[in-house]
Short mmCIF file of C-alpha atoms in Angstrom, two decimals:
data_model
loop_
_atom_site.label_atom_id
_atom_site.label_comp_id
_atom_site.label_asym_id
_atom_site.label_seq_id
_atom_site.Cartn_x
_atom_site.Cartn_y
_atom_site.Cartn_z
CA MET A 1 -11.30 -10.71 -27.45
CA SER A 2 -11.09 -7.00 -26.52
CA ILE A 3 -9.74 -7.81 -23.03
CA LYS A 4 -6.99 -9.98 -24.56
CA ALA A 5 -6.16 -7.14 -26.97
CA PHE A 6 -6.17 -4.67 -24.07
CA THR A 7 -3.78 -6.93 -22.13
CA ASP A 8 -1.40 -7.02 -25.10
CA TYR A 9 -1.68 -3.24 -25.43
CA LEU A 10 -0.74 -2.67 -21.78
CA GLN A 11 2.20 -5.07 -21.96
CA LEU A 12 3.60 -4.32 -25.41
CA GLU A 13 2.73 -0.68 -26.09
CA ARG A 14 2.52 0.79 -22.60
CA ASN A 15 5.25 -1.43 -21.12
CA TYR A 16 3.30 -1.94 -17.91
CA SER A 17 4.62 -4.51 -15.44
CA GLN A 18 2.91 -7.88 -15.06
CA LEU A 19 1.60 -6.88 -11.64
CA THR A 20 0.04 -3.69 -13.00
CA VAL A 21 -1.55 -5.51 -15.94
CA LYS A 22 -2.93 -8.17 -13.61
CA ALA A 23 -4.45 -5.50 -11.37
CA TYR A 24 -6.10 -3.76 -14.37
CA ILE A 25 -7.59 -7.00 -15.70
CA ASN A 26 -8.82 -8.05 -12.24
CA ASP A 27 -10.67 -4.72 -11.89
CA ILE A 28 -12.25 -5.07 -15.33
CA ASN A 29 -13.28 -8.67 -14.63
CA SER A 30 -14.78 -7.52 -11.32
CA PHE A 31 -16.90 -4.95 -13.13
CA GLN A 32 -17.95 -7.53 -15.72
CA SER A 33 -19.07 -9.90 -12.94
CA PHE A 34 -21.12 -7.05 -11.46
CA LEU A 35 -22.83 -6.46 -14.82
CA ILE A 36 -23.80 -10.12 -15.11
CA GLU A 37 -25.10 -10.24 -11.55
CA GLU A 38 -27.05 -6.97 -11.66
CA PHE A 39 -28.07 -6.63 -15.30
CA GLY A 40 -27.64 -10.10 -16.78
CA ASP A 41 -25.28 -8.75 -19.44
CA SER A 42 -21.50 -8.84 -19.73
CA GLN A 43 -20.97 -6.80 -22.91
CA LEU A 44 -18.57 -4.13 -21.72
CA ASN A 45 -18.77 -2.14 -24.95
CA LYS A 46 -22.53 -1.58 -24.64
CA ILE A 47 -22.92 -0.16 -21.15
CA ASN A 48 -23.63 3.36 -19.94
CA TYR A 49 -22.43 5.52 -17.07
CA THR A 50 -25.53 4.73 -14.99
CA GLN A 51 -24.41 1.10 -14.80
CA ILE A 52 -20.88 2.13 -13.86
CA ARG A 53 -22.33 4.44 -11.23
CA SER A 54 -24.27 1.52 -9.73
CA TRP A 55 -21.01 -0.43 -9.51
CA ILE A 56 -19.31 2.47 -7.73
CA VAL A 57 -22.21 2.71 -5.27
CA GLN A 58 -21.89 -1.01 -4.52
CA LEU A 59 -18.14 -0.59 -3.91
CA VAL A 60 -18.79 2.31 -1.55
CA GLU A 61 -21.40 0.28 0.35
CA SER A 62 -18.85 -2.55 0.63
CA LYS A 63 -16.68 -0.18 2.70
CA ILE A 64 -13.90 -0.12 0.11
CA SER A 65 -11.81 3.04 0.45
CA ASN A 66 -12.35 5.90 -2.00
CA ARG A 67 -8.70 5.61 -3.02
CA SER A 68 -9.17 1.94 -3.99
CA ILE A 69 -12.41 2.71 -5.81
CA ASN A 70 -10.72 5.48 -7.79
CA ARG A 71 -7.98 3.03 -8.77
CA LYS A 72 -10.55 0.50 -10.00
CA VAL A 73 -12.45 3.13 -11.98
CA SER A 74 -9.16 4.39 -13.43
CA ALA A 75 -8.41 0.88 -14.73
CA LEU A 76 -11.87 0.74 -16.30
CA ASN A 77 -11.36 4.19 -17.83
CA SER A 78 -8.09 3.04 -19.41
CA TYR A 79 -9.97 0.12 -20.92
CA TYR A 80 -12.64 2.37 -22.43
CA LYS A 81 -9.99 4.72 -23.80
CA PHE A 82 -8.49 1.67 -25.50
CA LEU A 83 -11.88 0.64 -26.96
CA LEU A 84 -12.29 4.19 -28.24
CA LYS A 85 -8.85 4.04 -29.80
CA ILE A 86 -9.56 0.82 -31.71
CA GLY A 87 -13.03 2.02 -32.75
CA ASP A 88 -15.01 -0.46 -30.67
CA ILE A 89 -17.01 2.35 -29.01
CA GLU A 90 -17.82 5.92 -30.07
CA ILE A 91 -18.09 7.55 -26.62
CA ASN A 92 -16.22 6.77 -23.41
CA PRO A 93 -18.95 6.25 -20.76
CA LEU A 94 -16.53 7.60 -18.14
CA LEU A 95 -15.82 10.81 -20.03
CA ARG A 96 -17.50 13.07 -17.46
CA HIS A 97 -16.80 10.96 -14.37
CA ARG A 98 -15.28 12.77 -11.38
CA ALA A 99 -13.11 10.85 -8.96
CA LEU A 100 -14.27 10.36 -5.37
CA LYS A 101 -12.67 12.65 -2.81
CA THR A 102 -9.80 11.14 -0.85
CA SER A 103 -8.03 12.30 2.25
CA LYS A 104 -4.32 13.03 1.93
CA ASN A 105 -2.31 10.62 4.02
CA ILE A 106 0.79 12.35 5.33
CA GLN A 107 3.66 9.89 5.18
CA VAL A 108 6.10 10.65 7.95
CA PRO A 109 9.67 9.68 7.01
CA PHE A 110 12.11 8.11 9.43
CA SER A 111 14.58 10.53 10.98
CA GLU A 112 18.26 10.26 10.16
CA ALA A 113 18.83 9.03 13.72
CA GLU A 114 16.22 6.26 13.34
CA VAL A 115 17.81 5.06 10.11
CA ALA A 116 21.25 5.10 11.75
CA ILE A 117 19.90 2.93 14.58
CA ALA A 118 18.44 0.40 12.12
CA ILE A 119 21.65 0.16 10.11
CA ASP A 120 24.45 0.67 12.63
CA GLU A 121 23.17 0.04 16.15
CA LEU A 122 20.70 -2.84 15.97
CA LYS A 123 22.24 -6.29 16.08
CA HIS A 124 22.45 -7.88 12.63
CA GLU A 125 23.31 -11.55 12.93
CA ASP A 126 26.60 -12.42 11.26
CA ASP A 127 24.97 -15.03 9.02
CA TYR A 128 23.32 -15.10 5.61
CA GLU A 129 19.96 -13.65 6.63
CA GLY A 130 21.45 -11.05 8.97
CA ILE A 131 23.84 -9.68 6.33
CA ARG A 132 21.15 -9.85 3.64
CA ASN A 133 18.69 -7.92 5.77
CA LYS A 134 21.23 -5.22 6.56
CA LEU A 135 22.03 -4.87 2.85
CA ILE A 136 18.33 -4.53 2.01
CA ILE A 137 17.95 -1.68 4.51
CA GLU A 138 21.11 0.03 3.22
CA LEU A 139 19.99 -0.23 -0.40
CA PHE A 140 16.55 1.19 0.29
CA TYR A 141 18.00 4.14 2.18
CA THR A 142 21.00 4.91 -0.05
CA SER A 143 19.34 4.38 -3.44
CA GLY A 144 15.61 5.12 -2.97
CA ILE A 145 14.79 1.91 -4.82
CA ARG A 146 11.21 0.61 -4.92
CA ARG A 147 10.32 -2.70 -3.25
CA ILE A 148 9.47 -4.50 -6.51
CA GLU A 149 12.65 -3.12 -8.08
CA LEU A 150 14.71 -4.57 -5.24
CA VAL A 151 12.98 -7.95 -5.55
CA ASN A 152 13.77 -8.05 -9.29
CA LEU A 153 17.46 -7.15 -8.98
CA LYS A 154 19.91 -9.50 -10.69
CA LEU A 155 23.50 -10.27 -9.75
CA SER A 156 24.56 -8.73 -13.06
CA ASP A 157 22.92 -5.42 -12.10
CA VAL A 158 25.72 -4.65 -9.63
CA ASP A 159 28.68 -2.95 -11.32
CA PHE A 160 31.58 -2.89 -8.88
CA SER A 161 33.98 -1.11 -11.22
CA ASN A 162 31.63 1.84 -11.83
CA LYS A 163 30.04 1.63 -8.38
CA THR A 164 26.53 1.63 -9.84
CA LEU A 165 23.35 -0.42 -9.66
CA LYS A 166 21.15 -0.97 -12.72
CA VAL A 167 17.46 -0.83 -11.85
CA LEU A 168 14.50 -1.76 -14.03
CA GLY A 169 11.72 0.63 -13.05
CA LYS A 170 8.15 1.25 -14.10
CA ARG A 171 7.34 0.66 -17.76
CA ASN A 172 10.66 -1.20 -18.07
CA LYS A 173 12.64 2.02 -17.86
CA GLU A 174 16.25 1.48 -16.82
CA ARG A 175 18.16 3.81 -14.54
CA TYR A 176 21.59 3.64 -12.93
CA LEU A 177 22.03 4.47 -9.27
CA PRO A 178 25.32 5.25 -7.48
CA LEU A 179 26.51 2.84 -4.80
CA LEU A 180 28.35 4.08 -1.73
CA ASN A 181 31.58 2.34 -0.71
CA SER A 182 29.96 1.20 2.53
CA VAL A 183 27.14 -0.46 0.57
CA LEU A 184 29.61 -2.14 -1.80
CA LYS A 185 31.36 -3.63 1.22
CA THR A 186 28.06 -5.03 2.49
CA ILE A 187 27.30 -6.43 -0.97
CA ASN A 188 30.65 -8.23 -0.99
CA ARG A 189 29.95 -9.70 2.45
CA TYR A 190 26.50 -10.76 1.33
CA LEU A 191 27.75 -12.40 -1.87
CA LYS A 192 30.25 -14.50 0.11
CA GLU A 193 27.42 -15.77 2.32
CA ARG A 194 25.19 -16.30 -0.72
CA LYS A 195 27.74 -18.69 -2.25
CA GLU A 196 27.52 -20.84 0.88
CA LEU A 197 23.78 -21.52 0.48
CA GLY A 198 23.16 -25.24 0.06
CA VAL A 199 20.81 -24.95 -2.91
CA ILE A 200 20.32 -21.97 -5.23
CA GLU A 201 17.28 -22.31 -7.47
CA ASP A 202 17.53 -18.82 -9.01
CA ASN A 203 21.14 -18.16 -9.98
CA GLN A 204 20.38 -14.77 -11.53
CA ALA A 205 18.52 -13.16 -8.63
CA LEU A 206 20.56 -10.94 -6.32
CA PHE A 207 18.42 -11.42 -3.22
CA LEU A 208 17.43 -14.93 -2.20
CA THR A 209 15.66 -16.56 0.71
CA LYS A 210 17.73 -19.02 2.73
CA LYS A 211 16.11 -21.75 0.60
CA GLY A 212 17.76 -20.30 -2.49
CA VAL A 213 14.69 -18.87 -4.23
CA ARG A 214 14.17 -15.25 -5.23
CA ILE A 215 13.09 -13.07 -2.32
CA TYR A 216 9.45 -11.91 -2.40
CA GLU A 217 7.72 -8.62 -1.61
CA THR A 218 5.96 -9.62 1.61
CA LEU A 219 9.24 -10.89 3.09
CA VAL A 220 10.95 -7.61 2.22
CA TYR A 221 8.12 -5.73 3.93
CA ARG A 222 8.44 -7.89 7.06
CA ILE A 223 12.20 -7.29 7.22
CA ILE A 224 11.79 -3.50 7.18
CA LYS A 225 8.92 -3.60 9.66
CA GLU A 226 10.86 -5.86 12.05
CA TYR A 227 14.00 -3.70 12.19
CA PHE A 228 12.27 -0.33 12.24
CA SER A 229 9.85 -1.46 14.94
CA LEU A 230 12.95 -1.56 17.13
CA ALA A 231 14.38 1.71 15.81
CA SER A 232 11.28 3.91 15.52
CA ASN A 233 7.96 4.66 17.22
CA LYS A 234 6.32 5.83 13.99
CA VAL A 235 3.05 4.16 13.11
CA LYS A 236 3.90 3.19 9.55
CA LYS A 237 7.09 1.25 8.88
CA SER A 238 7.53 0.03 5.33
CA PRO A 239 9.94 -0.02 2.37
CA HIS A 240 8.07 2.94 0.90
CA ILE A 241 8.63 5.01 4.06
CA LEU A 242 12.34 4.23 3.77
CA ARG A 243 12.27 5.36 0.13
CA HIS A 244 10.41 8.45 1.33
CA SER A 245 13.13 9.04 3.93
CA PHE A 246 15.83 8.76 1.27
CA ALA A 247 14.23 11.53 -0.81
CA THR A 248 13.41 13.75 2.17
CA HIS A 249 16.90 13.58 3.67
CA LEU A 250 18.52 14.37 0.31
CA LEU A 251 16.30 17.42 -0.12
CA ASN A 252 16.95 18.51 3.46
CA GLN A 253 20.66 18.52 2.66
CA GLY A 254 20.11 20.74 -0.39
CA ALA A 255 19.92 18.17 -3.20
CA ASP A 256 18.44 19.40 -6.48
CA LEU A 257 14.82 18.34 -6.98
CA ASN A 258 15.48 17.20 -10.56
CA ALA A 259 18.38 15.03 -9.40
CA VAL A 260 16.18 13.39 -6.76
CA LYS A 261 13.52 12.83 -9.43
CA GLU A 262 16.02 10.91 -11.56
CA LEU A 263 17.22 8.83 -8.62
CA LEU A 264 13.65 7.87 -7.69
CA GLY A 265 12.75 7.01 -11.27
CA HIS A 266 9.81 9.40 -11.40
CA SER A 267 8.45 10.30 -14.83
CA SER A 268 7.36 13.78 -13.73
CA LEU A 269 8.58 16.38 -11.28
CA ALA A 270 5.12 16.56 -9.70
CA ALA A 271 5.57 13.04 -8.31
CA THR A 272 8.80 14.09 -6.60
CA GLN A 273 7.37 17.31 -5.17
CA VAL A 274 5.31 15.39 -2.60
CA TYR A 275 8.55 14.92 -0.68
CA THR A 276 9.33 18.62 -0.46
CA HIS A 277 7.05 19.44 2.51
CA ASN A 278 9.62 17.97 4.88
CA SER A 279 12.52 19.85 3.31
CA ILE A 280 10.49 23.07 3.51
CA ALA A 281 10.02 22.46 7.24
CA GLU A 282 13.77 22.07 7.56
CA LEU A 283 14.35 25.25 5.57
CA LYS A 284 12.01 27.15 7.89
CA LYS A 285 14.17 26.12 10.86
CA VAL A 286 17.32 27.31 9.15
CA TYR A 287 15.59 30.50 8.05
CA SER A 288 14.31 31.35 11.54
CA LYS A 289 17.78 30.81 13.03
CA ALA A 290 19.76 32.62 10.37
CA HIS A 291 17.70 35.59 9.17
CA PRO A 292 18.60 38.82 10.95
CA ARG A 293 14.93 39.86 11.23
CA SER A 294 13.65 36.53 12.56
CA LYS A 295 13.91 37.55 16.25
CA LYS A 296 12.00 40.83 15.86
#
């Protein structure tokens, strides 16, 4: 019963997405299965930190990354905070837990030249999929939209008169993003091709597969990887790197950090500040060239 109540709490009170809720519940169910296997007991509200520690050790021995383990433990911690809130437990067994150390992965953004190659120089077939793929790349780079946000876009989210795009972000928070004239032109081309699809099963979705169903996340990932494999030699090529490039290039051109935060849909400035290391590198170049004492 408490897991069902926790699910409702995440969906209704915290406004978490279905994917996030599913991930939380999967992690809790995984821990519960471990308890049954190792201790013959599945009562989550009667366990201690020693049992949780044993689970963490098993995860480490399974070669799961520390980052993934921390995410699983975080989900469990949220569950115990909920049980504490409703009075089902008196002490959170994870109260004094310290997260495992993780290495910081530096995400290298695409250069402006690489993005230009992917959008302007690579051959985009003049058919439905070619125009759709080009539009996806343009939207990622000119709006900083997340992959799941792009997948969930509706036709009605595009406002041609105001040149804006309505996006439903994390925790169902809406934000409006500006659309460049060049992107609006591509949208118009795409919509003409979309009307020519033989069968459309999802009339509301903006992006569809050629079979007329809503586009899915793995396909979006493959599209970005395919085009940027031709435009860039960087190891990682993904929608998130393109979002990262959007933020970095704005900051390099002097955009206000708070403005970039709003465009990205971040809830805190700290989340946006991870993109500033690239803009600082750019500032150092400008500084070394321009400051009168830099050559001494």
